[in-house]
Short mmCIF file of C-alpha atoms in Angstrom, two decimals:
data_model
loop_
_atom_site.label_atom_id
_atom_site.label_comp_id
_atom_site.label_asym_id
_atom_site.label_seq_id
_atom_site.Cartn_x
_atom_site.Cartn_y
_atom_site.Cartn_z
CA MET A 1 131.42 -27.87 162.92
CA ARG A 2 134.33 -30.70 161.43
CA THR A 3 137.34 -29.73 159.95
CA ASP A 4 139.14 -32.53 159.33
CA SER A 5 142.11 -33.54 157.22
CA SER A 6 140.82 -34.52 153.31
CA PRO A 7 142.35 -36.53 149.94
CA GLY A 8 142.33 -32.29 148.86
CA PRO A 9 141.02 -30.79 146.10
CA LEU A 10 138.74 -32.59 144.07
CA PRO A 11 139.38 -33.04 140.78
CA ALA A 12 138.22 -32.40 137.50
CA ARG A 13 134.37 -34.75 136.08
CA GLU A 14 135.36 -37.93 134.20
CA HIS A 15 133.52 -39.94 133.63
CA LEU A 16 133.63 -44.24 135.13
CA PRO A 17 136.03 -46.52 132.99
CA ALA A 18 134.83 -50.23 133.29
CA THR A 19 135.41 -52.24 135.31
CA ASP A 20 135.63 -56.40 135.34
CA ALA A 21 132.44 -57.41 137.02
CA ARG A 22 134.02 -57.95 140.67
CA THR A 23 134.28 -54.27 140.87
CA PRO A 24 130.77 -52.92 141.82
CA VAL A 25 130.38 -49.93 140.02
CA LEU A 26 126.19 -48.84 142.49
CA ASP A 27 126.60 -49.21 145.69
CA VAL A 28 122.86 -49.05 147.56
CA VAL A 29 123.10 -48.40 151.32
CA ILE A 30 119.82 -49.60 153.17
CA PRO A 31 120.16 -47.73 156.49
CA VAL A 32 117.40 -49.74 158.85
CA HIS A 33 116.56 -50.52 162.26
CA ASN A 34 114.69 -52.68 163.60
CA GLU A 35 113.02 -53.72 160.03
CA GLU A 36 112.44 -57.23 160.89
CA LYS A 37 109.20 -56.68 158.51
CA ASP A 38 110.01 -55.17 155.57
CA LEU A 39 113.93 -55.62 154.92
CA GLN A 40 113.20 -58.85 152.81
CA PRO A 41 111.08 -57.62 150.84
CA CYS A 42 112.71 -54.55 150.29
CA VAL A 43 116.32 -56.56 149.35
CA LEU A 44 114.55 -59.35 146.93
CA ARG A 45 112.52 -56.45 145.17
CA LEU A 46 115.59 -53.85 144.47
CA HIS A 47 117.55 -56.85 144.35
CA GLU A 48 115.29 -57.78 140.91
CA HIS A 49 114.74 -54.64 139.84
CA LEU A 50 119.17 -53.73 138.98
CA THR A 51 119.37 -57.21 138.08
CA ARG A 52 116.48 -56.74 135.05
CA THR A 53 117.49 -53.27 134.35
CA PHE A 54 121.44 -52.23 135.28
CA PRO A 55 123.67 -52.32 133.53
CA TYR A 56 126.78 -52.45 135.68
CA PRO A 57 127.89 -54.40 138.43
CA PHE A 58 126.25 -53.37 141.52
CA ARG A 59 126.04 -53.47 145.64
CA ILE A 60 123.66 -53.69 148.07
CA THR A 61 124.24 -52.63 151.41
CA VAL A 62 122.23 -53.32 154.70
CA ALA A 63 123.19 -50.85 156.84
CA ASP A 64 121.79 -51.96 160.17
CA ASN A 65 121.45 -49.28 163.21
CA ALA A 66 121.38 -50.78 166.83
CA SER A 67 118.84 -53.64 166.01
CA THR A 68 116.81 -54.70 168.81
CA ASP A 69 114.58 -56.73 166.68
CA ALA A 70 115.64 -59.85 164.18
CA THR A 71 117.01 -57.72 161.76
CA PRO A 72 120.09 -58.45 161.60
CA ARG A 73 119.54 -62.17 161.44
CA VAL A 74 117.12 -61.08 157.68
CA SER A 75 120.61 -59.48 157.02
CA ALA A 76 122.60 -62.26 157.28
CA ARG A 77 120.17 -64.46 156.08
CA LEU A 78 119.91 -62.39 152.37
CA GLU A 79 123.76 -61.83 152.70
CA GLU A 80 124.85 -65.79 152.52
CA ARG A 81 121.11 -67.15 149.75
CA LEU A 82 122.07 -63.41 147.00
CA ALA A 83 125.89 -62.68 146.19
CA GLU A 84 125.21 -58.79 145.88
CA VAL A 85 124.29 -58.17 148.47
CA ARG A 86 127.19 -57.31 152.08
CA ALA A 87 125.29 -57.13 155.82
CA PHE A 88 127.05 -54.11 158.05
CA ARG A 89 126.15 -53.51 161.37
CA LEU A 90 126.18 -50.79 163.85
CA GLU A 91 126.08 -50.54 167.35
CA GLN A 92 124.13 -46.33 166.79
CA LYS A 93 121.35 -45.47 165.76
CA GLY A 94 121.26 -42.38 163.43
CA ARG A 95 121.11 -43.07 158.95
CA GLY A 96 123.24 -40.44 158.44
CA ARG A 97 126.19 -42.13 160.39
CA ALA A 98 125.26 -45.47 158.80
CA LEU A 99 125.60 -43.74 155.86
CA ALA A 100 128.36 -42.33 156.28
CA THR A 101 130.18 -45.25 158.08
CA VAL A 102 129.77 -47.00 154.72
CA TRP A 103 130.06 -44.63 152.26
CA SER A 104 133.17 -43.90 153.86
CA ALA A 105 134.18 -47.37 153.29
CA SER A 106 133.20 -48.26 149.95
CA ASP A 107 134.94 -49.15 146.98
CA ALA A 108 132.43 -48.29 144.64
CA PRO A 109 132.77 -45.28 142.51
CA VAL A 110 129.36 -44.40 142.81
CA LEU A 111 127.25 -44.35 146.35
CA ALA A 112 123.49 -44.93 146.86
CA TYR A 113 120.86 -44.79 149.44
CA MET A 114 117.29 -45.04 149.73
CA ASP A 115 114.51 -45.50 152.24
CA VAL A 116 113.68 -49.44 153.33
CA ASP A 117 109.90 -48.64 152.61
CA LEU A 118 110.10 -48.33 148.49
CA SER A 119 108.23 -45.46 148.52
CA THR A 120 110.21 -43.98 145.32
CA ASP A 121 109.21 -45.73 142.32
CA LEU A 122 112.71 -47.51 141.36
CA ASN A 123 112.51 -46.75 137.69
CA ALA A 124 114.33 -43.33 138.87
CA LEU A 125 117.17 -44.86 140.32
CA LEU A 126 118.59 -45.60 136.60
CA PRO A 127 118.35 -42.20 135.63
CA LEU A 128 119.45 -40.80 139.55
CA VAL A 129 123.15 -42.62 138.49
CA ALA A 130 123.73 -42.02 135.26
CA PRO A 131 124.81 -38.68 135.64
CA LEU A 132 127.01 -39.61 138.14
CA ILE A 133 128.66 -42.27 136.50
CA SER A 134 128.77 -40.21 132.87
CA GLY A 135 130.13 -37.33 134.64
CA HIS A 136 128.77 -34.22 134.11
CA SER A 137 126.75 -34.54 138.04
CA ASP A 138 128.30 -34.90 142.08
CA LEU A 139 125.64 -35.47 143.39
CA ALA A 140 121.83 -36.90 142.44
CA ILE A 141 118.66 -36.12 144.32
CA GLY A 142 115.18 -37.83 143.98
CA SER A 143 112.78 -35.00 143.90
CA ARG A 144 109.30 -34.91 145.36
CA LEU A 145 108.56 -31.58 144.56
CA ALA A 146 109.81 -31.96 140.83
CA ARG A 147 106.81 -30.29 138.55
CA THR A 148 106.66 -33.68 136.85
CA SER A 149 106.98 -35.56 139.64
CA ARG A 150 103.36 -37.74 140.94
CA VAL A 151 103.48 -37.92 144.98
CA VAL A 152 100.28 -39.97 147.23
CA ARG A 153 100.95 -38.82 151.12
CA GLY A 154 98.75 -37.16 153.90
CA ALA A 155 98.11 -33.01 153.68
CA GLY A 156 99.82 -32.97 156.84
CA ARG A 157 103.28 -34.66 155.22
CA GLU A 158 102.89 -32.64 152.12
CA PHE A 159 103.05 -28.99 154.45
CA ILE A 160 105.98 -30.22 156.16
CA SER A 161 107.45 -31.45 153.47
CA ARG A 162 107.19 -27.80 152.29
CA SER A 163 107.24 -26.06 154.86
CA TYR A 164 110.29 -27.08 155.29
CA ASN A 165 112.03 -26.36 152.06
CA LEU A 166 111.69 -22.83 152.29
CA ILE A 167 112.77 -22.41 155.51
CA LEU A 168 115.55 -23.50 153.81
CA ARG A 169 115.01 -21.51 150.44
CA GLY A 170 114.38 -18.75 153.21
CA LEU A 171 117.73 -18.95 155.44
CA LEU A 172 120.52 -21.53 153.69
CA GLN A 173 119.91 -20.07 150.01
CA ALA A 174 119.27 -23.67 149.32
CA ARG A 175 118.06 -23.95 145.40
CA PHE A 176 117.20 -27.44 145.44
CA THR A 177 113.56 -28.56 145.76
CA ASP A 178 113.96 -31.64 147.89
CA ALA A 179 115.93 -31.71 151.08
CA GLN A 180 114.94 -34.53 152.55
CA CYS A 181 113.24 -37.54 149.93
CA GLY A 182 115.37 -40.59 150.69
CA PHE A 183 116.47 -40.87 147.21
CA LYS A 184 120.11 -40.14 147.13
CA ALA A 185 123.26 -41.32 145.64
CA VAL A 186 127.38 -39.91 145.57
CA ARG A 187 130.47 -40.39 143.25
CA ARG A 188 133.41 -41.54 145.66
CA ASP A 189 135.11 -38.45 145.06
CA VAL A 190 133.51 -35.74 146.73
CA ALA A 191 132.20 -37.99 149.85
CA GLN A 192 136.28 -38.65 150.31
CA VAL A 193 136.22 -34.56 150.61
CA LEU A 194 131.92 -33.79 151.52
CA LEU A 195 131.98 -36.23 154.74
CA PRO A 196 134.21 -34.70 156.83
CA LEU A 197 132.83 -32.00 156.88
CA VAL A 198 129.10 -32.81 157.76
CA GLU A 199 128.64 -33.32 161.59
CA ASP A 200 125.06 -34.16 162.33
CA SER A 201 124.68 -38.11 162.16
CA GLY A 202 120.24 -38.30 161.85
CA TRP A 203 118.46 -36.79 159.70
CA PHE A 204 119.05 -33.29 158.76
CA PHE A 205 122.24 -35.11 156.74
CA ASP A 206 121.71 -35.07 153.76
CA THR A 207 120.32 -31.64 154.10
CA GLU A 208 123.43 -30.57 155.96
CA MET A 209 125.74 -32.47 152.70
CA LEU A 210 123.25 -31.10 150.28
CA VAL A 211 123.89 -27.21 151.74
CA LEU A 212 127.26 -28.29 151.74
CA ALA A 213 127.73 -29.26 148.23
CA GLU A 214 125.61 -25.62 146.95
CA ARG A 215 127.59 -23.99 148.34
CA ALA A 216 130.83 -25.25 147.55
CA GLY A 217 129.83 -25.00 143.84
CA LEU A 218 129.40 -29.47 142.92
CA ARG A 219 126.92 -30.29 140.25
CA ILE A 220 123.86 -31.13 141.53
CA HIS A 221 121.35 -33.70 139.47
CA GLU A 222 117.30 -33.96 140.39
CA VAL A 223 115.40 -36.46 138.93
CA PRO A 224 111.12 -36.30 139.80
CA VAL A 225 110.22 -38.94 141.66
CA ASP A 226 107.17 -41.54 141.08
CA TRP A 227 106.35 -41.80 145.60
CA VAL A 228 103.38 -43.32 147.61
CA ASP A 229 103.50 -42.19 151.16
CA ASP A 230 104.36 -45.14 153.76
CA PRO A 231 101.78 -45.03 156.35
CA ASP A 232 103.26 -47.17 158.60
CA SER A 233 106.11 -44.60 158.74
CA SER A 234 107.97 -44.55 162.31
CA VAL A 235 109.42 -41.23 161.44
CA ARG A 236 108.95 -39.36 164.48
CA LEU A 237 108.15 -36.17 163.27
CA VAL A 238 107.42 -33.49 166.18
CA ARG A 239 111.44 -34.33 167.33
CA THR A 240 112.53 -34.89 163.57
CA ALA A 241 111.66 -30.90 162.82
CA THR A 242 112.72 -29.82 165.45
CA ASP A 243 116.24 -31.47 165.42
CA ASP A 244 116.34 -30.22 161.40
CA LEU A 245 115.39 -26.35 162.45
CA LYS A 246 118.57 -27.29 165.13
CA GLY A 247 120.75 -28.33 162.74
CA VAL A 248 119.07 -25.21 160.16
CA TRP A 249 121.13 -22.69 162.33
CA ARG A 250 124.09 -24.74 163.08
CA VAL A 251 124.90 -24.90 159.34
CA GLY A 252 123.87 -20.83 158.49
CA ARG A 253 126.45 -19.52 161.59
CA ALA A 254 128.62 -22.03 160.04
CA LEU A 255 128.11 -20.37 155.97
CA ALA A 256 128.41 -17.32 157.53
CA THR A 257 131.31 -17.16 159.88
CA GLY A 258 133.31 -18.62 157.12
CA SER A 259 134.41 -21.36 159.37
CA LEU A 260 134.06 -24.20 157.00
CA PRO A 261 136.54 -25.11 154.47
CA LEU A 262 134.21 -25.33 151.53
CA ASP A 263 137.77 -24.40 149.02
CA ARG A 264 138.46 -28.10 148.99
CA LEU A 265 135.26 -29.09 148.08
CA THR A 266 135.39 -26.53 144.64
CA ARG A 267 136.44 -28.00 141.07
CA PRO A 268 139.31 -26.43 139.14
CA PHE A 269 138.21 -23.81 136.43
CA GLY A 270 137.53 -25.75 132.87
CA ASP A 271 136.45 -28.57 134.38
CA ASP A 272 133.05 -27.38 132.69
CA PRO A 273 133.07 -26.86 128.47
CA ARG A 274 131.56 -23.67 128.74
CA ASP A 275 134.58 -22.30 130.91
CA ARG A 276 136.93 -20.96 127.96
CA GLU A 277 139.81 -18.05 129.96
CA LEU A 278 139.94 -15.17 128.35
CA THR A 279 143.21 -13.88 126.32
CA GLY A 280 143.88 -10.60 128.60
CA VAL A 281 142.11 -11.11 130.82
CA PRO A 282 143.45 -12.58 134.37
CA MET A 283 141.47 -15.63 135.81
CA GLY A 284 138.43 -14.75 138.44
CA LEU A 285 138.97 -11.18 136.82
CA ALA A 286 134.84 -11.65 134.86
CA ARG A 287 133.69 -12.51 138.56
CA GLN A 288 135.79 -10.33 141.16
CA LEU A 289 133.88 -7.61 139.35
CA LEU A 290 130.89 -9.12 138.76
CA GLY A 291 130.21 -9.69 142.73
CA PHE A 292 132.10 -6.32 143.76
CA CYS A 293 129.29 -4.37 140.87
CA VAL A 294 126.22 -6.67 143.89
CA VAL A 295 128.47 -6.04 147.22
CA GLY A 296 129.63 -2.13 146.67
CA GLY A 297 125.03 -1.71 144.91
CA LEU A 298 123.73 -2.65 148.30
CA SER A 299 126.42 -1.03 150.58
CA THR A 300 125.61 2.00 148.97
CA LEU A 301 121.92 2.01 149.53
CA PHE A 302 123.79 0.66 153.49
CA HIS A 303 125.20 3.66 153.58
CA LEU A 304 122.45 6.38 152.23
CA LEU A 305 120.66 4.51 154.69
CA LEU A 306 122.57 4.97 157.75
CA TYR A 307 123.71 8.22 156.85
CA SER A 308 119.83 9.78 156.56
CA VAL A 309 119.79 8.49 160.82
CA PHE A 310 122.04 9.86 161.50
CA ARG A 311 121.32 13.41 159.75
CA GLY A 312 118.93 13.79 161.95
CA PHE A 313 120.84 14.29 164.94
CA SER A 314 124.24 15.29 163.61
CA GLY A 315 125.65 17.04 161.32
CA SER A 316 127.11 15.82 157.65
CA GLN A 317 130.00 15.41 157.87
CA THR A 318 129.46 13.26 161.55
CA ALA A 319 126.87 11.98 159.41
CA ASN A 320 128.76 11.03 156.82
CA ALA A 321 131.47 9.68 158.87
CA LEU A 322 129.79 7.47 160.80
CA ALA A 323 128.10 5.58 157.76
CA LEU A 324 130.72 4.99 155.99
CA LEU A 325 133.05 3.04 158.86
CA VAL A 326 129.87 1.22 159.44
CA SER A 327 128.91 0.65 155.80
CA ALA A 328 132.70 0.08 155.38
CA LEU A 329 134.21 -2.95 157.89
CA ALA A 330 130.56 -4.00 156.21
CA ASN A 331 131.62 -3.87 152.54
CA THR A 332 135.19 -5.78 153.73
CA ALA A 333 133.84 -8.19 155.04
CA ALA A 334 131.61 -8.72 152.32
CA ASN A 335 133.82 -8.94 149.65
CA ARG A 336 136.25 -11.08 151.42
CA ARG A 337 134.35 -13.91 151.02
CA LEU A 338 132.10 -13.19 148.07
CA THR A 339 133.75 -11.32 146.08
CA PHE A 340 137.78 -12.87 145.82
CA GLY A 341 136.51 -15.89 148.19
CA VAL A 342 138.46 -15.95 151.32
CA ARG A 343 137.50 -18.17 153.97
CA GLY A 344 138.41 -18.32 157.91
CA ARG A 345 138.57 -16.71 160.31
CA ALA A 346 142.46 -16.05 159.88
CA GLY A 347 143.48 -12.34 158.24
CA ALA A 348 140.68 -11.24 158.74
CA VAL A 349 142.00 -8.66 161.52
CA ARG A 350 144.42 -7.62 159.12
CA HIS A 351 142.18 -7.35 155.54
CA GLN A 352 139.94 -5.75 158.01
CA ALA A 353 142.51 -2.90 159.25
CA GLN A 354 143.58 -2.47 155.70
CA GLY A 355 139.72 -1.87 154.78
CA LEU A 356 139.83 1.02 157.43
CA VAL A 357 142.71 2.78 155.25
CA VAL A 358 140.97 2.10 151.95
CA PHE A 359 137.78 3.74 153.94
CA GLY A 360 139.69 6.69 154.76
CA ILE A 361 140.81 7.28 151.05
CA GLY A 362 136.50 6.72 150.42
CA LEU A 363 136.13 9.26 153.53
CA VAL A 364 138.29 12.56 151.79
CA LEU A 365 136.19 11.95 148.66
CA THR A 366 133.60 12.17 150.71
CA SER A 367 133.72 14.52 152.71
CA GLY A 368 135.51 16.57 150.39
CA SER A 369 133.03 16.75 148.17
CA LEU A 370 129.88 17.49 150.90
CA ALA A 371 133.01 20.51 151.88
CA ALA A 372 132.26 21.73 147.84
CA LEU A 373 128.87 21.50 148.17
CA GLY A 374 128.70 23.65 151.46
CA THR A 375 130.95 26.76 149.92
CA ALA A 376 129.10 26.49 146.87
CA THR A 377 125.41 27.13 148.62
CA ASP A 378 125.02 27.68 152.29
CA SER A 379 121.76 25.58 152.82
CA PRO A 380 121.90 22.10 150.33
CA GLY A 381 118.92 20.67 150.03
CA HIS A 382 119.00 16.37 151.39
CA SER A 383 118.56 15.30 148.51
CA THR A 384 121.28 17.46 146.52
CA GLU A 385 123.52 16.37 149.37
CA LEU A 386 122.51 12.50 148.41
CA GLY A 387 123.26 13.25 144.87
CA VAL A 388 126.73 14.25 145.68
CA LEU A 389 127.11 11.69 148.17
CA ILE A 390 126.73 9.45 145.14
CA ALA A 391 128.66 10.27 142.57
CA ALA A 392 131.62 10.48 144.73
CA ASN A 393 130.99 7.04 146.11
CA LEU A 394 131.39 5.65 142.46
CA ALA A 395 134.18 7.20 142.45
CA ALA A 396 135.42 5.63 145.46
CA THR A 397 133.84 2.40 144.42
CA VAL A 398 136.43 2.08 141.56
CA LEU A 399 139.02 3.13 143.92
CA ARG A 400 138.12 0.67 146.49
CA PHE A 401 137.72 -2.58 143.68
CA LEU A 402 141.21 -1.92 142.28
CA LEU A 403 142.94 -1.44 146.06
CA LEU A 404 140.86 -4.50 147.24
CA ARG A 405 142.57 -6.83 144.07
CA ALA A 406 146.02 -5.15 144.41
CA TRP A 407 146.68 -4.77 147.70
CA VAL A 408 143.95 -6.78 150.64
CA PHE A 409 143.60 -9.56 148.46
CA PRO A 410 146.47 -9.92 145.89
CA GLU A 411 145.91 -12.86 142.88
CA ARG A 412 149.38 -13.67 143.94
CA ARG A 413 148.70 -17.58 143.21
CA GLU A 414 150.71 -20.85 144.36
CA HIS A 415 150.11 -23.92 141.98
CA GLY A 416 146.52 -21.86 140.80
CA THR A 417 145.41 -21.56 144.12
CA PRO A 418 144.69 -17.57 145.36
CA VAL A 419 147.55 -16.84 148.84
CA ALA A 420 145.23 -15.05 150.63
CA ALA A 421 141.95 -17.48 149.88
CA ARG A 422 144.73 -21.02 150.46
CA GLU A 423 146.31 -19.35 153.56
CA ALA A 424 142.93 -18.09 155.50
CA ALA A 425 140.96 -21.71 154.90
CA TYR A 426 144.24 -23.50 155.22
CA PRO A 427 146.48 -21.75 158.73
CA SER A 428 147.80 -24.63 159.06
CA THR A 429 149.10 -28.06 157.72
CA THR A 430 146.67 -30.04 160.08
CA HIS A 431 142.71 -27.92 160.66
CA PRO A 432 141.89 -27.98 164.12
CA VAL A 433 139.21 -29.72 165.66
CA ARG A 434 136.57 -29.08 167.93
CA ALA A 435 136.12 -30.62 171.57
CA GLY A 436 134.71 -33.81 171.10
CA ALA A 437 134.80 -34.40 167.65
CA ALA A 438 138.11 -36.05 166.90
CA GLY A 439 138.14 -38.79 164.59
CA ALA A 440 138.63 -38.35 160.53
CA ARG A 441 137.13 -41.03 158.81
CA THR A 442 135.11 -44.44 159.87
CA THR A 443 136.31 -47.67 157.92
CA TRP A 444 134.89 -51.64 158.40
CA GLY A 445 136.68 -52.28 161.12
CA ASP A 446 137.20 -50.08 162.81
CA ALA A 447 134.28 -47.37 163.31
CA THR A 448 135.71 -43.71 164.07
CA ARG A 449 133.63 -41.71 163.45
CA PRO A 450 132.51 -39.62 166.41
CA HIS A 451 129.50 -40.82 168.55
CA ASP A 452 126.91 -37.98 168.01
CA THR A 453 124.15 -38.59 169.72
CA ASP A 454 121.25 -39.55 168.14
CA GLN A 455 119.30 -37.02 166.33
CA GLY A 456 115.99 -39.67 165.43
CA ASP A 457 114.74 -43.88 165.00
CA LEU A 458 115.02 -44.77 161.37
CA ARG A 459 112.43 -46.10 159.97
#
């Protein structure tokens, strides 16, 4: 995954200020590859709609991905004919590459894109970008799978779309409903920080961007759309599906290992008017307690399951020690990431070592409880052993939270950021970039974005 440098943490959301007519508020990008027939009708229809209905200055950017037909000439004619149209040429294919290149260089505060076939009804465009202009949301997507959407397409594509979104929900815990609808928008300040983390340059670009944004806690607004399938679409379904599944695996692995610095995408506390600082409660304590309780409950069940397995071939003390050791390692890793928000590998070994010390204290509590039970009765029942372990684990859990919060992951802060989380997420001033992923953002004049392999043809 990319770990390019970025402008830093996101500021609080604000309503976009009024601008003069020379500065576009919205930049709509249309990525194309060999679309000489559909490009002009698409741009003219979109331009007419925006001129008639959109209350702010706008721009339409045609991003040509290495077309070999007359698409570049059509783009040039449209640029000459319409003052709000810009033509941009890339020498490599890839929808994600086109969007990242144009979005990274755009000066418009709201960035959007749509497919050249205009399958999505344009009446959804203003509702799509309005939450971004108002400062309510960070990203916005059109959804064909919302209850009030009206969609006309074949059963095969419907099945593939719903199956893909089920995979995202099951493997990446995605909560948005439609990852691949070609109708999305993002605030420029969010794009500047988010795009360097997105690795894919093809069709998976949308999904990766949304998953990372959602995991970082950014607000994604969904708009039900009216959508009619394009029967002449040139998308290669098998190849696109294969590449998407590879992308799901890659992103899922990166999220599981904590190799993505998602802290830079978080909004400051208090950005949401519902956020209120509680008197006498340290920052983050309520969230940490909730996360710790969830992790602790799962760890207790995991410990009891392991104990039952190990008890089948060992004594109670050995089974308890083995079960507690394995569950303690898992518990420390889960609390490190989910409860205390520490990402990255820096300090992980030290945290596990400190966690083992906490484990030793828990072992003394639980083993002492079993020893006391053995003294009280010669042959305690299995259910009695489990009951004693549950009570001992509850006491050990309270002590574990206090030690994790005060010793393993202390809440010392520098400039509002927990030191443990900051050091783990940003171990040095420069982030290492894996081989083959050199370069940060692309500019209009000098395309310095990494040249990834083609991930599928554009429509």
